[in-house]
Amino acid sequence: MLCHPHVDPPFMRQEIVAIEEHAPMARDTYRLRLPCPEVAASILPGQFMMFRLPGTNDPLLGRPLALYDTYCDGAGRPAGIDIVYLAIGRMTRRFAAMKPGDSLEIWGPLGNGFPPTETGHLIMVAGGIGQTPFMALARHYLGHAEYGQPPLAVSRAKKVSLCYGLRTAAYIAGVEDFRRAGVNVCISTDDGTAGHHGTVVELMPALVEASDLPCRIVACGPEKMLHATVKMADRLGLNCQVSLESPMACGIGICFSCVTKIRDGQEWDYRRICVEGPVFDAANVEF
């Protein structure tokens, strides 16, 4: 089995920033707006940041949170980032109690983001809080925003759809953001309180069959949902990338706490989600 040396990200910044805005979006779901121009200018869709509470070691470890989107100042220059999170654990529940002006320690951008693959119809499949990496990705493919320094080139898609699955309607977050960006949104809930009564994977076949454009699948969410999405994409004959979620300690590849099995030819090897991921070609992931 191979070991992989630590490689520093091409651009990574560590700083303490004051929260500019902190707004509820749905049950236990919040949007943080953080002024950090250098990060906003370089971060790419699919990358993430690590977060800690400054001046304390309780909790000790940082938490990885995906980029939701960047925002610009009045002159159109990158001014900061938006992060959407679910308050579910000790750290994120403490985040939920914070107010504008309170500080967070951040480091990043981290990870490899989504590859700029050409497609006519980008179909994003999200489970739970898995919609968060897709706002920037959708705006990028629809030509509404540029990301990276220099800007990452991506062929514009003619259509972008979001298949968004949740336990119940109370957790639906950010749908109007996606619709304002021009994204076609399809919702499923486990209890039938909104959209399709069933799993998010069940939305995929009809959407693909109704499309007259070449389709590509990207997915983010719980592992069982990702596995089911990958199997459905294979059944539909479509390329698929997955963004994996994992607890992380360092976020920069030193601790090897977030490894996943990836096929390497006829064998498999461990890859670090924080460095070689979080986005992988689904065909190579050993679920």
JSON list of N, CA and C in Angstrom, two decimals, residues 2-29:
[
{"chain": "A", "resi": 2, "resn": "LEU", "atom": "N", "xyz": [0.51, 2.24, -0.81]},
{"chain": "A", "resi": 2, "resn": "LEU", "atom": "CA", "xyz": [1.34, 3.41, -0.98]},
{"chain": "A", "resi": 2, "resn": "LEU", "atom": "C", "xyz": [1.08, 4.44, 0.10]},
{"chain": "A", "resi": 3, "resn": "CYS", "atom": "N", "xyz": [2.10, 5.20, 0.45]},
{"chain": "A", "resi": 3, "resn": "CYS", "atom": "CA", "xyz": [1.94, 6.37, 1.30]},
{"chain": "A", "resi": 3, "resn": "CYS", "atom": "C", "xyz": [2.11, 7.60, 0.43]},
{"chain": "A", "resi": 4, "resn": "HIS", "atom": "N", "xyz": [1.43, 8.68, 0.79]},
{"chain": "A", "resi": 4, "resn": "HIS", "atom": "CA", "xyz": [1.46, 9.88, -0.02]},
{"chain": "A", "resi": 4, "resn": "HIS", "atom": "C", "xyz": [2.06, 11.02, 0.78]},
{"chain": "A", "resi": 5, "resn": "PRO", "atom": "N", "xyz": [3.06, 11.70, 0.25]},
{"chain": "A", "resi": 5, "resn": "PRO", "atom": "CA", "xyz": [3.68, 12.81, 0.97]},
{"chain": "A", "resi": 5, "resn": "PRO", "atom": "C", "xyz": [2.72, 13.97, 1.11]},
{"chain": "A", "resi": 6, "resn": "HIS", "atom": "N", "xyz": [2.89, 14.75, 2.16]},
{"chain": "A", "resi": 6, "resn": "HIS", "atom": "CA", "xyz": [2.10, 15.96, 2.34]},
{"chain": "A", "resi": 6, "resn": "HIS", "atom": "C", "xyz": [2.50, 17.00, 1.30]},
{"chain": "A", "resi": 7, "resn": "VAL", "atom": "N", "xyz": [1.50, 17.59, 0.66]},
{"chain": "A", "resi": 7, "resn": "VAL", "atom": "CA", "xyz": [1.74, 18.65, -0.31]},
{"chain": "A", "resi": 7, "resn": "VAL", "atom": "C", "xyz": [0.92, 19.86, 0.11]},
{"chain": "A", "resi": 8, "resn": "ASP", "atom": "N", "xyz": [1.59, 21.02, 0.28]},
{"chain": "A", "resi": 8, "resn": "ASP", "atom": "CA", "xyz": [0.87, 22.22, 0.64]},
{"chain": "A", "resi": 8, "resn": "ASP", "atom": "C", "xyz": [-0.05, 22.65, -0.49]},
{"chain": "A", "resi": 9, "resn": "PRO", "atom": "N", "xyz": [-1.26, 23.14, -0.17]},
{"chain": "A", "resi": 9, "resn": "PRO", "atom": "CA", "xyz": [-2.12, 23.69, -1.21]},
{"chain": "A", "resi": 9, "resn": "PRO", "atom": "C", "xyz": [-1.42, 24.85, -1.90]},
{"chain": "A", "resi": 10, "resn": "PRO", "atom": "N", "xyz": [-1.74, 25.10, -3.20]},
{"chain": "A", "resi": 10, "resn": "PRO", "atom": "CA", "xyz": [-1.07, 26.19, -3.91]},
{"chain": "A", "resi": 10, "resn": "PRO", "atom": "C", "xyz": [-1.32, 27.55, -3.26]},
{"chain": "A", "resi": 11, "resn": "PHE", "atom": "N", "xyz": [-2.46, 27.74, -2.62]},
{"chain": "A", "resi": 11, "resn": "PHE", "atom": "CA", "xyz": [-2.72, 28.95, -1.86]},
{"chain": "A", "resi": 11, "resn": "PHE", "atom": "C", "xyz": [-3.49, 28.56, -0.62]},
{"chain": "A", "resi": 12, "resn": "MET", "atom": "N", "xyz": [-2.95, 28.88, 0.54]},
{"chain": "A", "resi": 12, "resn": "MET", "atom": "CA", "xyz": [-3.68, 28.63, 1.78]},
{"chain": "A", "resi": 12, "resn": "MET", "atom": "C", "xyz": [-3.39, 29.76, 2.73]},
{"chain": "A", "resi": 13, "resn": "ARG", "atom": "N", "xyz": [-4.45, 30.27, 3.36]},
{"chain": "A", "resi": 13, "resn": "ARG", "atom": "CA", "xyz": [-4.30, 31.39, 4.28]},
{"chain": "A", "resi": 13, "resn": "ARG", "atom": "C", "xyz": [-4.94, 31.01, 5.61]},
{"chain": "A", "resi": 14, "resn": "GLN", "atom": "N", "xyz": [-4.30, 31.40, 6.70]},
{"chain": "A", "resi": 14, "resn": "GLN", "atom": "CA", "xyz": [-4.86, 31.20, 8.03]},
{"chain": "A", "resi": 14, "resn": "GLN", "atom": "C", "xyz": [-5.04, 32.56, 8.68]},
{"chain": "A", "resi": 15, "resn": "GLU", "atom": "N", "xyz": [-6.25, 32.83, 9.16]},
{"chain": "A", "resi": 15, "resn": "GLU", "atom": "CA", "xyz": [-6.51, 34.14, 9.75]},
{"chain": "A", "resi": 15, "resn": "GLU", "atom": "C", "xyz": [-7.71, 34.06, 10.69]},
{"chain": "A", "resi": 16, "resn": "ILE", "atom": "N", "xyz": [-7.85, 35.08, 11.49]},
{"chain": "A", "resi": 16, "resn": "ILE", "atom": "CA", "xyz": [-9.03, 35.24, 12.35]},
{"chain": "A", "resi": 16, "resn": "ILE", "atom": "C", "xyz": [-9.89, 36.34, 11.74]},
{"chain": "A", "resi": 17, "resn": "VAL", "atom": "N", "xyz": [-11.17, 36.02, 11.48]},
{"chain": "A", "resi": 17, "resn": "VAL", "atom": "CA", "xyz": [-12.05, 36.97, 10.82]},
{"chain": "A", "resi": 17, "resn": "VAL", "atom": "C", "xyz": [-13.29, 37.20, 11.69]},
{"chain": "A", "resi": 18, "resn": "ALA", "atom": "N", "xyz": [-13.85, 38.40, 11.58]},
{"chain": "A", "resi": 18, "resn": "ALA", "atom": "CA", "xyz": [-15.07, 38.75, 12.30]},
{"chain": "A", "resi": 18, "resn": "ALA", "atom": "C", "xyz": [-16.28, 38.46, 11.41]},
{"chain": "A", "resi": 19, "resn": "ILE", "atom": "N", "xyz": [-17.28, 37.80, 11.96]},
{"chain": "A", "resi": 19, "resn": "ILE", "atom": "CA", "xyz": [-18.49, 37.46, 11.21]},
{"chain": "A", "resi": 19, "resn": "ILE", "atom": "C", "xyz": [-19.18, 38.74, 10.76]},
{"chain": "A", "resi": 20, "resn": "GLU", "atom": "N", "xyz": [-19.49, 38.83, 9.46]},
{"chain": "A", "resi": 20, "resn": "GLU", "atom": "CA", "xyz": [-20.19, 40.00, 8.92]},
{"chain": "A", "resi": 20, "resn": "GLU", "atom": "C", "xyz": [-21.70, 39.82, 9.03]},
{"chain": "A", "resi": 21, "resn": "GLU", "atom": "N", "xyz": [-22.19, 38.63, 8.66]},
{"chain": "A", "resi": 21, "resn": "GLU", "atom": "CA", "xyz": [-23.61, 38.31, 8.76]},
{"chain": "A", "resi": 21, "resn": "GLU", "atom": "C", "xyz": [-23.75, 36.87, 9.25]},
{"chain": "A", "resi": 22, "resn": "HIS", "atom": "N", "xyz": [-24.84, 36.60, 9.97]},
{"chain": "A", "resi": 22, "resn": "HIS", "atom": "CA", "xyz": [-25.12, 35.25, 10.43]},
{"chain": "A", "resi": 22, "resn": "HIS", "atom": "C", "xyz": [-26.64, 35.09, 10.44]},
{"chain": "A", "resi": 23, "resn": "ALA", "atom": "N", "xyz": [-27.18, 34.33, 9.50]},
{"chain": "A", "resi": 23, "resn": "ALA", "atom": "CA", "xyz": [-28.62, 34.29, 9.30]},
{"chain": "A", "resi": 23, "resn": "ALA", "atom": "C", "xyz": [-29.14, 32.86, 9.27]},
{"chain": "A", "resi": 24, "resn": "PRO", "atom": "N", "xyz": [-30.30, 32.59, 9.90]},
{"chain": "A", "resi": 24, "resn": "PRO", "atom": "CA", "xyz": [-30.92, 31.27, 9.79]},
{"chain": "A", "resi": 24, "resn": "PRO", "atom": "C", "xyz": [-31.48, 31.05, 8.39]},
{"chain": "A", "resi": 25, "resn": "MET", "atom": "N", "xyz": [-31.42, 29.81, 7.88]},
{"chain": "A", "resi": 25, "resn": "MET", "atom": "CA", "xyz": [-31.95, 29.47, 6.57]},
{"chain": "A", "resi": 25, "resn": "MET", "atom": "C", "xyz": [-33.06, 28.43, 6.64]},
{"chain": "A", "resi": 26, "resn": "ALA", "atom": "N", "xyz": [-32.97, 27.54, 7.62]},
{"chain": "A", "resi": 26, "resn": "ALA", "atom": "CA", "xyz": [-33.95, 26.47, 7.80]},
{"chain": "A", "resi": 26, "resn": "ALA", "atom": "C", "xyz": [-33.73, 25.93, 9.21]},
{"chain": "A", "resi": 27, "resn": "ARG", "atom": "N", "xyz": [-34.41, 24.85, 9.56]},
{"chain": "A", "resi": 27, "resn": "ARG", "atom": "CA", "xyz": [-34.23, 24.29, 10.90]},
{"chain": "A", "resi": 27, "resn": "ARG", "atom": "C", "xyz": [-32.76, 23.91, 11.13]},
{"chain": "A", "resi": 28, "resn": "ASP", "atom": "N", "xyz": [-32.15, 24.50, 12.15]},
{"chain": "A", "resi": 28, "resn": "ASP", "atom": "CA", "xyz": [-30.76, 24.20, 12.54]},
{"chain": "A", "resi": 28, "resn": "ASP", "atom": "C", "xyz": [-29.76, 24.49, 11.43]},
{"chain": "A", "resi": 29, "resn": "THR", "atom": "N", "xyz": [-30.13, 25.30, 10.45]},
{"chain": "A", "resi": 29, "resn": "THR", "atom": "CA", "xyz": [-29.28, 25.58, 9.29]},
{"chain": "A", "resi": 29, "resn": "THR", "atom": "C", "xyz": [-29.04, 27.08, 9.19]}
]
